[in-house]
Amino acid sequence: MRRILFLAQAEILHVVRDRATLAQALVVPIVQMLVLANAATFEIRNTPTWIVDLDRTATSRGLVNRIAASGHFEIIGTTASLEVADESMLAGDATLVLTIPHDFEASLVRTRHADVQLTLNAEKGSAAGIVQSYASSILASYAAEIGESAGLLREAGPTAAGLVSRISPGVQIVQHTRYNPTRNYKHYMVPGILVALVTLIGTLLTSQNIAREKELGTLEQLNVTPITRGQFIAGKLLPYWGIAMVELAIGLTVGVLVFGVPVRGSIVLLFGVAAVYLLVALGIGLFISTLVSTQQQAMFVTFFIVNIYLLMSGLFTPIDSMAPWVQTVSQVNPVRHFVTISRAILMKGAGVQEIGRPFAMLGVFAVVVLTVAVRQYRKRTA
Amino acid sequence: MRSLLGLLRKEVQHIRRDPRTLAVVLMLPVVQVVLFGFAIRTDVDHVRLAIVDPAPDETTLAMRSRFTSAGVFEVKAVLQRLEDLEPLFQSGDIQEGVVFERDFAAKLRDGDAQMLIVTDGTEPNTASLLQAYAQSVVFAYQRESAGVGRSSPGGLAITAQVRTRFNPTRESSNLFVPGLMAFVLTIISSLMTAISLTREKETGTLEALLVSPLRPWSIIVGKVFPYLVIGFISAIAVIVEARLIFHVPMRGSLLLLLADALLFILASLSLGILVSARTSSQRVAMMGAALATMLPNILLSGFIFPVESMPLALRLLSNLIPGRWFVEIARGIMLKGVGLEYVWPQSVVLVVMSLVLLTAAARSFNARLE
């Protein structure tokens, strides 16, 4: 035990002595979280929109005003020329072009029906579908409104704005968005980004650790001491485990205070899971470190793995949307389980029972990874 | 010039002497584009649905079968009580719940039936889509059972004819693979150069370079050029993959895309070399490069999250990310088929970035000479 502590103490000194590393490990991630959490949103606001109003009547202008006032669209230009709008879309400036045909008002009066054309720039990604649904709902409510003001609407039931939509006499649909009623993306992303940063830093620090001692030749000195392989790995792991836990605690506090991330479940349970998860993440880092011979190799391998961790974990894009085989493969991704668990505990208030399966997986990973790391480490030089 | 050639030869030998690293560097982008191309998607299908139907009657049964046959839903559970939904939501076994009330059919005849659609809103984007899906099922059922004769409330209708440009099928891979190319290439490029100078600092061989007649600029060029070649090979491989595996269209000029890829790789390498020139240990350089590239490139480049949705400050910040510009270029050329007349601003930005970063690297290197 004393040997483990000595080694751990040496590691701590290494990190604390190096101000740059300390700043990178503790400060930069928090700053990144504060900044980047604002970027991760699919929420559509200010969609750059061109209006091609060929009708130029009070009705068409009313529609344009409705679009402008909705808050979802930013009208970047109005033109009577289809070419100008098309060019803007090619240049990537416009996401939506709304074309109102010249017989818009006349057609509404005559046939009570009119078409408009929505041209979406699919290059802008998943935004396109949502933009379309926003635009369609504005069209529908505008149609209802002018119908009403024209006295065409008979007795329509009172509609509570937004939540209850009376789609036809009969069924009322009440919509309920659980766990995130304000649809705040930050509540969803902040815990995820925190996990990403802690994992990135922790894995990098550990994977580079033994490789560095190999490069500097100091590993041989350790090898001739009576320390056992298990003690060696434990001594290398503990300090970084501590750093990562502290970072997680700081990050979570900042997330709660600054972004109002809800804490609906047990915080003790969350840190209990984090303790196990970090053993896995850092254990994998140490395992990489025992495999490679230079820090450069350690870095590339770590990056390869961390990239896979992050992009295949459901952190940024939902697991449910991934190709089926990717969903299966992602079961061995510890980040996937930890992200699922932390969101379940924080946002949904899940207890031990609900997170049982992923938690058990993490436990199994921890045992396997640490065993493999200890076995892989040889007290001899190649 | 001759001394520069000598330095280049030394760098090339360094790379060749470590074939394992070279293999990793060349394989990494290729493997990752395949993996992430299948992983980074936002289509929502196979929605895990639970139905709460305390007293089934002919209407609820008919509507339930509508949900089953809609194609996007997978009915995971049919429950009696509303309270039973909660644990299923918490464990993630279901994403959405549809709740009927008792005597649904009778109440529907009286015209005041209610149903509840509950969605797991942790991810708001998916939640909106799920709600829309469920609503459209109910809507379709009503339209048909109401039959002809009833007009929609309001009487007026404005229909949107939707045309989706550049990716009419809204294929996720068309959208994400060009962005993925940018992401993978920028990371590998910055990493390759990030520790090149610091390694020489750590092993002490940099001093030998410093006392040689090489100017700081030549050292920087000598360090960057070999990796530019490696990066370019990766770029070609990744573009071939995008075409063959993901069938991403190539509507514009391949030559232009390759030229821009070269600029983009140069900008990323320059970022790496700047990190390298300014740090003293490999550990600090690696973490610096990691922090400067990974999350910013995932989150700020517009590769997954649209730049337009970001607050103004972040939109401005995203201009500093080389990946942001190449994402626009790659999507523009591949999906929209635009030429230089549309992507020249982005290309100029990449050139300016490279020059600024390289100059900064050479300068901070200068400072060490004194």
mmCIF file with all atom_site columns, C-alpha atoms in Angstrom, chain A residues 41-157:
data_model
loop_
_atom_site.group_PDB
_atom_site.id
_atom_site.type_symbol
_atom_site.label_atom_id
_atom_site.label_alt_id
_atom_site.label_comp_id
_atom_site.label_asym_id
_atom_site.label_entity_id
_atom_site.label_seq_id
_atom_site.pdbx_PDB_ins_code
_atom_site.Cartn_x
_atom_site.Cartn_y
_atom_site.Cartn_z
_atom_site.occupancy
_atom_site.B_iso_or_equiv
_atom_site.pdbx_formal_charge
_atom_site.auth_seq_id
_atom_site.auth_comp_id
_atom_site.auth_asym_id
_atom_site.auth_atom_id
_atom_site.pdbx_PDB_model_num
ATOM 1   C CA . THR A 1 41  ? -28.048 22.879 -30.474 1.00 0.00 ? 41  THR A CA 1
ATOM 2   C CA . PHE A 1 42  ? -30.337 21.777 -33.240 1.00 0.00 ? 42  PHE A CA 1
ATOM 3   C CA . GLU A 1 43  ? -32.756 24.405 -32.118 1.00 0.00 ? 43  GLU A CA 1
ATOM 4   C CA . ILE A 1 44  ? -33.724 26.473 -35.102 1.00 0.00 ? 44  ILE A CA 1
ATOM 5   C CA . ARG A 1 45  ? -33.730 30.203 -34.680 1.00 0.00 ? 45  ARG A CA 1
ATOM 6   C CA . ASN A 1 46  ? -33.050 32.899 -37.227 1.00 0.00 ? 46  ASN A CA 1
ATOM 7   C CA . THR A 1 47  ? -33.211 30.662 -40.257 1.00 0.00 ? 47  THR A CA 1
ATOM 8   C CA . PRO A 1 48  ? -31.891 32.843 -43.104 1.00 0.00 ? 48  PRO A CA 1
ATOM 9   C CA . THR A 1 49  ? -34.856 33.219 -45.427 1.00 0.00 ? 49  THR A CA 1
ATOM 10  C CA . TRP A 1 50  ? -35.414 34.813 -48.815 1.00 0.00 ? 50  TRP A CA 1
ATOM 11  C CA . ILE A 1 51  ? -38.898 35.890 -49.742 1.00 0.00 ? 51  ILE A CA 1
ATOM 12  C CA . VAL A 1 52  ? -39.945 35.849 -53.369 1.00 0.00 ? 52  VAL A CA 1
ATOM 13  C CA . ASP A 1 53  ? -43.292 37.617 -53.261 1.00 0.00 ? 53  ASP A CA 1
ATOM 14  C CA . LEU A 1 54  ? -44.762 37.596 -56.733 1.00 0.00 ? 54  LEU A CA 1
ATOM 15  C CA . ASP A 1 55  ? -48.252 38.403 -55.471 1.00 0.00 ? 55  ASP A CA 1
ATOM 16  C CA . ARG A 1 56  ? -47.615 41.726 -53.676 1.00 0.00 ? 56  ARG A CA 1
ATOM 17  C CA . THR A 1 57  ? -51.063 41.933 -52.073 1.00 0.00 ? 57  THR A CA 1
ATOM 18  C CA . ALA A 1 58  ? -52.156 42.660 -48.534 1.00 0.00 ? 58  ALA A CA 1
ATOM 19  C CA . THR A 1 59  ? -52.634 38.937 -47.965 1.00 0.00 ? 59  THR A CA 1
ATOM 20  C CA . SER A 1 60  ? -49.161 37.977 -49.127 1.00 0.00 ? 60  SER A CA 1
ATOM 21  C CA . ARG A 1 61  ? -47.587 40.792 -47.111 1.00 0.00 ? 61  ARG A CA 1
ATOM 22  C CA . GLY A 1 62  ? -49.515 39.557 -44.091 1.00 0.00 ? 62  GLY A CA 1
ATOM 23  C CA . LEU A 1 63  ? -47.999 36.124 -44.551 1.00 0.00 ? 63  LEU A CA 1
ATOM 24  C CA . VAL A 1 64  ? -44.509 37.593 -44.823 1.00 0.00 ? 64  VAL A CA 1
ATOM 25  C CA . ASN A 1 65  ? -45.076 39.556 -41.612 1.00 0.00 ? 65  ASN A CA 1
ATOM 26  C CA . ARG A 1 66  ? -46.190 36.408 -39.854 1.00 0.00 ? 66  ARG A CA 1
ATOM 27  C CA . ILE A 1 67  ? -43.053 34.594 -40.971 1.00 0.00 ? 67  ILE A CA 1
ATOM 28  C CA . ALA A 1 68  ? -40.867 37.500 -39.846 1.00 0.00 ? 68  ALA A CA 1
ATOM 29  C CA . ALA A 1 69  ? -42.594 37.804 -36.484 1.00 0.00 ? 69  ALA A CA 1
ATOM 30  C CA . SER A 1 70  ? -42.400 34.122 -35.610 1.00 0.00 ? 70  SER A CA 1
ATOM 31  C CA . GLY A 1 71  ? -38.835 34.344 -34.345 1.00 0.00 ? 71  GLY A CA 1
ATOM 32  C CA . HIS A 1 72  ? -37.759 31.264 -36.263 1.00 0.00 ? 72  HIS A CA 1
ATOM 33  C CA . PHE A 1 73  ? -36.900 33.055 -39.473 1.00 0.00 ? 73  PHE A CA 1
ATOM 34  C CA . GLU A 1 74  ? -34.668 35.942 -40.322 1.00 0.00 ? 74  GLU A CA 1
ATOM 35  C CA . ILE A 1 75  ? -35.640 37.505 -43.603 1.00 0.00 ? 75  ILE A CA 1
ATOM 36  C CA . ILE A 1 76  ? -32.382 38.328 -45.297 1.00 0.00 ? 76  ILE A CA 1
ATOM 37  C CA . GLY A 1 77  ? -33.928 39.691 -48.447 1.00 0.00 ? 77  GLY A CA 1
ATOM 38  C CA . THR A 1 78  ? -37.047 40.170 -50.494 1.00 0.00 ? 78  THR A CA 1
ATOM 39  C CA . THR A 1 79  ? -36.926 39.944 -54.234 1.00 0.00 ? 79  THR A CA 1
ATOM 40  C CA . ALA A 1 80  ? -39.181 39.401 -57.182 1.00 0.00 ? 80  ALA A CA 1
ATOM 41  C CA . SER A 1 81  ? -36.522 37.409 -58.951 1.00 0.00 ? 81  SER A CA 1
ATOM 42  C CA . LEU A 1 82  ? -36.267 33.658 -58.550 1.00 0.00 ? 82  LEU A CA 1
ATOM 43  C CA . GLU A 1 83  ? -32.684 33.743 -59.819 1.00 0.00 ? 83  GLU A CA 1
ATOM 44  C CA . VAL A 1 84  ? -31.487 36.040 -57.035 1.00 0.00 ? 84  VAL A CA 1
ATOM 45  C CA . ALA A 1 85  ? -32.951 33.745 -54.394 1.00 0.00 ? 85  ALA A CA 1
ATOM 46  C CA . ASP A 1 86  ? -31.508 30.681 -56.082 1.00 0.00 ? 86  ASP A CA 1
ATOM 47  C CA . GLU A 1 87  ? -28.070 32.243 -56.192 1.00 0.00 ? 87  GLU A CA 1
ATOM 48  C CA . SER A 1 88  ? -28.241 33.008 -52.491 1.00 0.00 ? 88  SER A CA 1
ATOM 49  C CA . MET A 1 89  ? -29.048 29.382 -51.842 1.00 0.00 ? 89  MET A CA 1
ATOM 50  C CA . LEU A 1 90  ? -26.136 28.198 -53.936 1.00 0.00 ? 90  LEU A CA 1
ATOM 51  C CA . ALA A 1 91  ? -23.835 30.521 -52.051 1.00 0.00 ? 91  ALA A CA 1
ATOM 52  C CA . GLY A 1 92  ? -25.100 28.922 -48.851 1.00 0.00 ? 92  GLY A CA 1
ATOM 53  C CA . ASP A 1 93  ? -26.514 32.159 -47.429 1.00 0.00 ? 93  ASP A CA 1
ATOM 54  C CA . ALA A 1 94  ? -30.137 31.101 -47.492 1.00 0.00 ? 94  ALA A CA 1
ATOM 55  C CA . THR A 1 95  ? -31.649 28.057 -45.845 1.00 0.00 ? 95  THR A CA 1
ATOM 56  C CA . LEU A 1 96  ? -35.198 28.682 -46.973 1.00 0.00 ? 96  LEU A CA 1
ATOM 57  C CA . VAL A 1 97  ? -36.780 30.392 -49.939 1.00 0.00 ? 97  VAL A CA 1
ATOM 58  C CA . LEU A 1 98  ? -40.505 31.109 -49.678 1.00 0.00 ? 98  LEU A CA 1
ATOM 59  C CA . THR A 1 99  ? -42.106 31.740 -53.023 1.00 0.00 ? 99  THR A CA 1
ATOM 60  C CA . ILE A 1 100 ? -45.593 33.240 -53.086 1.00 0.00 ? 100 ILE A CA 1
ATOM 61  C CA . PRO A 1 101 ? -47.125 32.869 -56.553 1.00 0.00 ? 101 PRO A CA 1
ATOM 62  C CA . HIS A 1 102 ? -48.737 35.862 -58.232 1.00 0.00 ? 102 HIS A CA 1
ATOM 63  C CA . ASP A 1 103 ? -52.299 34.540 -57.952 1.00 0.00 ? 103 ASP A CA 1
ATOM 64  C CA . PHE A 1 104 ? -51.980 33.812 -54.216 1.00 0.00 ? 104 PHE A CA 1
ATOM 65  C CA . GLU A 1 105 ? -54.684 36.152 -52.909 1.00 0.00 ? 105 GLU A CA 1
ATOM 66  C CA . ALA A 1 106 ? -56.972 35.675 -55.878 1.00 0.00 ? 106 ALA A CA 1
ATOM 67  C CA . SER A 1 107 ? -56.780 31.923 -55.517 1.00 0.00 ? 107 SER A CA 1
ATOM 68  C CA . LEU A 1 108 ? -57.518 32.066 -51.791 1.00 0.00 ? 108 LEU A CA 1
ATOM 69  C CA . VAL A 1 109 ? -60.601 34.171 -52.407 1.00 0.00 ? 109 VAL A CA 1
ATOM 70  C CA . ARG A 1 110 ? -61.817 32.149 -55.351 1.00 0.00 ? 110 ARG A CA 1
ATOM 71  C CA . THR A 1 111 ? -61.088 28.571 -54.340 1.00 0.00 ? 111 THR A CA 1
ATOM 72  C CA . ARG A 1 112 ? -60.326 29.039 -50.631 1.00 0.00 ? 112 ARG A CA 1
ATOM 73  C CA . HIS A 1 113 ? -57.054 27.341 -51.301 1.00 0.00 ? 113 HIS A CA 1
ATOM 74  C CA . ALA A 1 114 ? -53.648 28.548 -52.420 1.00 0.00 ? 114 ALA A CA 1
ATOM 75  C CA . ASP A 1 115 ? -50.195 27.124 -52.821 1.00 0.00 ? 115 ASP A CA 1
ATOM 76  C CA . VAL A 1 116 ? -46.895 28.577 -51.785 1.00 0.00 ? 116 VAL A CA 1
ATOM 77  C CA . GLN A 1 117 ? -43.546 27.035 -52.481 1.00 0.00 ? 117 GLN A CA 1
ATOM 78  C CA . LEU A 1 118 ? -40.976 26.287 -49.805 1.00 0.00 ? 118 LEU A CA 1
ATOM 79  C CA . THR A 1 119 ? -37.499 25.562 -51.103 1.00 0.00 ? 119 THR A CA 1
ATOM 80  C CA . LEU A 1 120 ? -35.245 24.102 -48.449 1.00 0.00 ? 120 LEU A CA 1
ATOM 81  C CA . ASN A 1 121 ? -31.498 23.953 -48.478 1.00 0.00 ? 121 ASN A CA 1
ATOM 82  C CA . ALA A 1 122 ? -30.909 20.377 -47.355 1.00 0.00 ? 122 ALA A CA 1
ATOM 83  C CA . GLU A 1 123 ? -27.223 21.123 -47.056 1.00 0.00 ? 123 GLU A CA 1
ATOM 84  C CA . LYS A 1 124 ? -28.124 22.689 -43.733 1.00 0.00 ? 124 LYS A CA 1
ATOM 85  C CA . GLY A 1 125 ? -28.845 19.291 -42.407 1.00 0.00 ? 125 GLY A CA 1
ATOM 86  C CA . SER A 1 126 ? -31.445 18.060 -40.055 1.00 0.00 ? 126 SER A CA 1
ATOM 87  C CA . ALA A 1 127 ? -32.495 21.683 -39.746 1.00 0.00 ? 127 ALA A CA 1
ATOM 88  C CA . ALA A 1 128 ? -34.323 21.363 -43.048 1.00 0.00 ? 128 ALA A CA 1
ATOM 89  C CA . GLY A 1 129 ? -37.073 19.104 -41.706 1.00 0.00 ? 129 GLY A CA 1
ATOM 90  C CA . ILE A 1 130 ? -37.697 21.233 -38.669 1.00 0.00 ? 130 ILE A CA 1
ATOM 91  C CA . VAL A 1 131 ? -37.697 24.449 -40.686 1.00 0.00 ? 131 VAL A CA 1
ATOM 92  C CA . GLN A 1 132 ? -40.321 22.877 -42.884 1.00 0.00 ? 132 GLN A CA 1
ATOM 93  C CA . SER A 1 133 ? -42.566 22.006 -39.964 1.00 0.00 ? 133 SER A CA 1
ATOM 94  C CA . TYR A 1 134 ? -42.236 25.514 -38.494 1.00 0.00 ? 134 TYR A CA 1
ATOM 95  C CA . ALA A 1 135 ? -43.114 27.067 -41.828 1.00 0.00 ? 135 ALA A CA 1
ATOM 96  C CA . SER A 1 136 ? -46.064 24.748 -42.330 1.00 0.00 ? 136 SER A CA 1
ATOM 97  C CA . SER A 1 137 ? -47.506 25.530 -38.926 1.00 0.00 ? 137 SER A CA 1
ATOM 98  C CA . ILE A 1 138 ? -47.224 29.270 -39.620 1.00 0.00 ? 138 ILE A CA 1
ATOM 99  C CA . LEU A 1 139 ? -49.035 28.747 -42.925 1.00 0.00 ? 139 LEU A CA 1
ATOM 100 C CA . ALA A 1 140 ? -51.798 26.811 -41.204 1.00 0.00 ? 140 ALA A CA 1
ATOM 101 C CA . SER A 1 141 ? -52.320 29.340 -38.436 1.00 0.00 ? 141 SER A CA 1
ATOM 102 C CA . TYR A 1 142 ? -52.233 32.208 -40.923 1.00 0.00 ? 142 TYR A CA 1
ATOM 103 C CA . ALA A 1 143 ? -54.853 30.488 -43.011 1.00 0.00 ? 143 ALA A CA 1
ATOM 104 C CA . ALA A 1 144 ? -56.997 30.019 -39.919 1.00 0.00 ? 144 ALA A CA 1
ATOM 105 C CA . GLU A 1 145 ? -56.500 33.635 -38.906 1.00 0.00 ? 145 GLU A CA 1
ATOM 106 C CA . ILE A 1 146 ? -57.465 35.221 -42.191 1.00 0.00 ? 146 ILE A CA 1
ATOM 107 C CA . GLY A 1 147 ? -60.340 32.760 -42.425 1.00 0.00 ? 147 GLY A CA 1
ATOM 108 C CA . GLU A 1 148 ? -61.532 33.956 -39.039 1.00 0.00 ? 148 GLU A CA 1
ATOM 109 C CA . SER A 1 149 ? -61.156 37.643 -39.791 1.00 0.00 ? 149 SER A CA 1
ATOM 110 C CA . ALA A 1 150 ? -63.002 37.165 -43.044 1.00 0.00 ? 150 ALA A CA 1
ATOM 111 C CA . GLY A 1 151 ? -65.848 35.672 -41.056 1.00 0.00 ? 151 GLY A CA 1
ATOM 112 C CA . LEU A 1 152 ? -65.428 32.355 -42.783 1.00 0.00 ? 152 LEU A CA 1
ATOM 113 C CA . LEU A 1 153 ? -64.740 30.520 -39.586 1.00 0.00 ? 153 LEU A CA 1
ATOM 114 C CA . ARG A 1 154 ? -67.710 29.197 -37.756 1.00 0.00 ? 154 ARG A CA 1
ATOM 115 C CA . GLU A 1 155 ? -67.525 28.461 -34.095 1.00 0.00 ? 155 GLU A CA 1
ATOM 116 C CA . ALA A 1 156 ? -64.073 27.080 -33.445 1.00 0.00 ? 156 ALA A CA 1
ATOM 117 C CA . GLY A 1 157 ? -63.315 25.952 -29.923 1.00 0.00 ? 157 GLY A CA 1
#
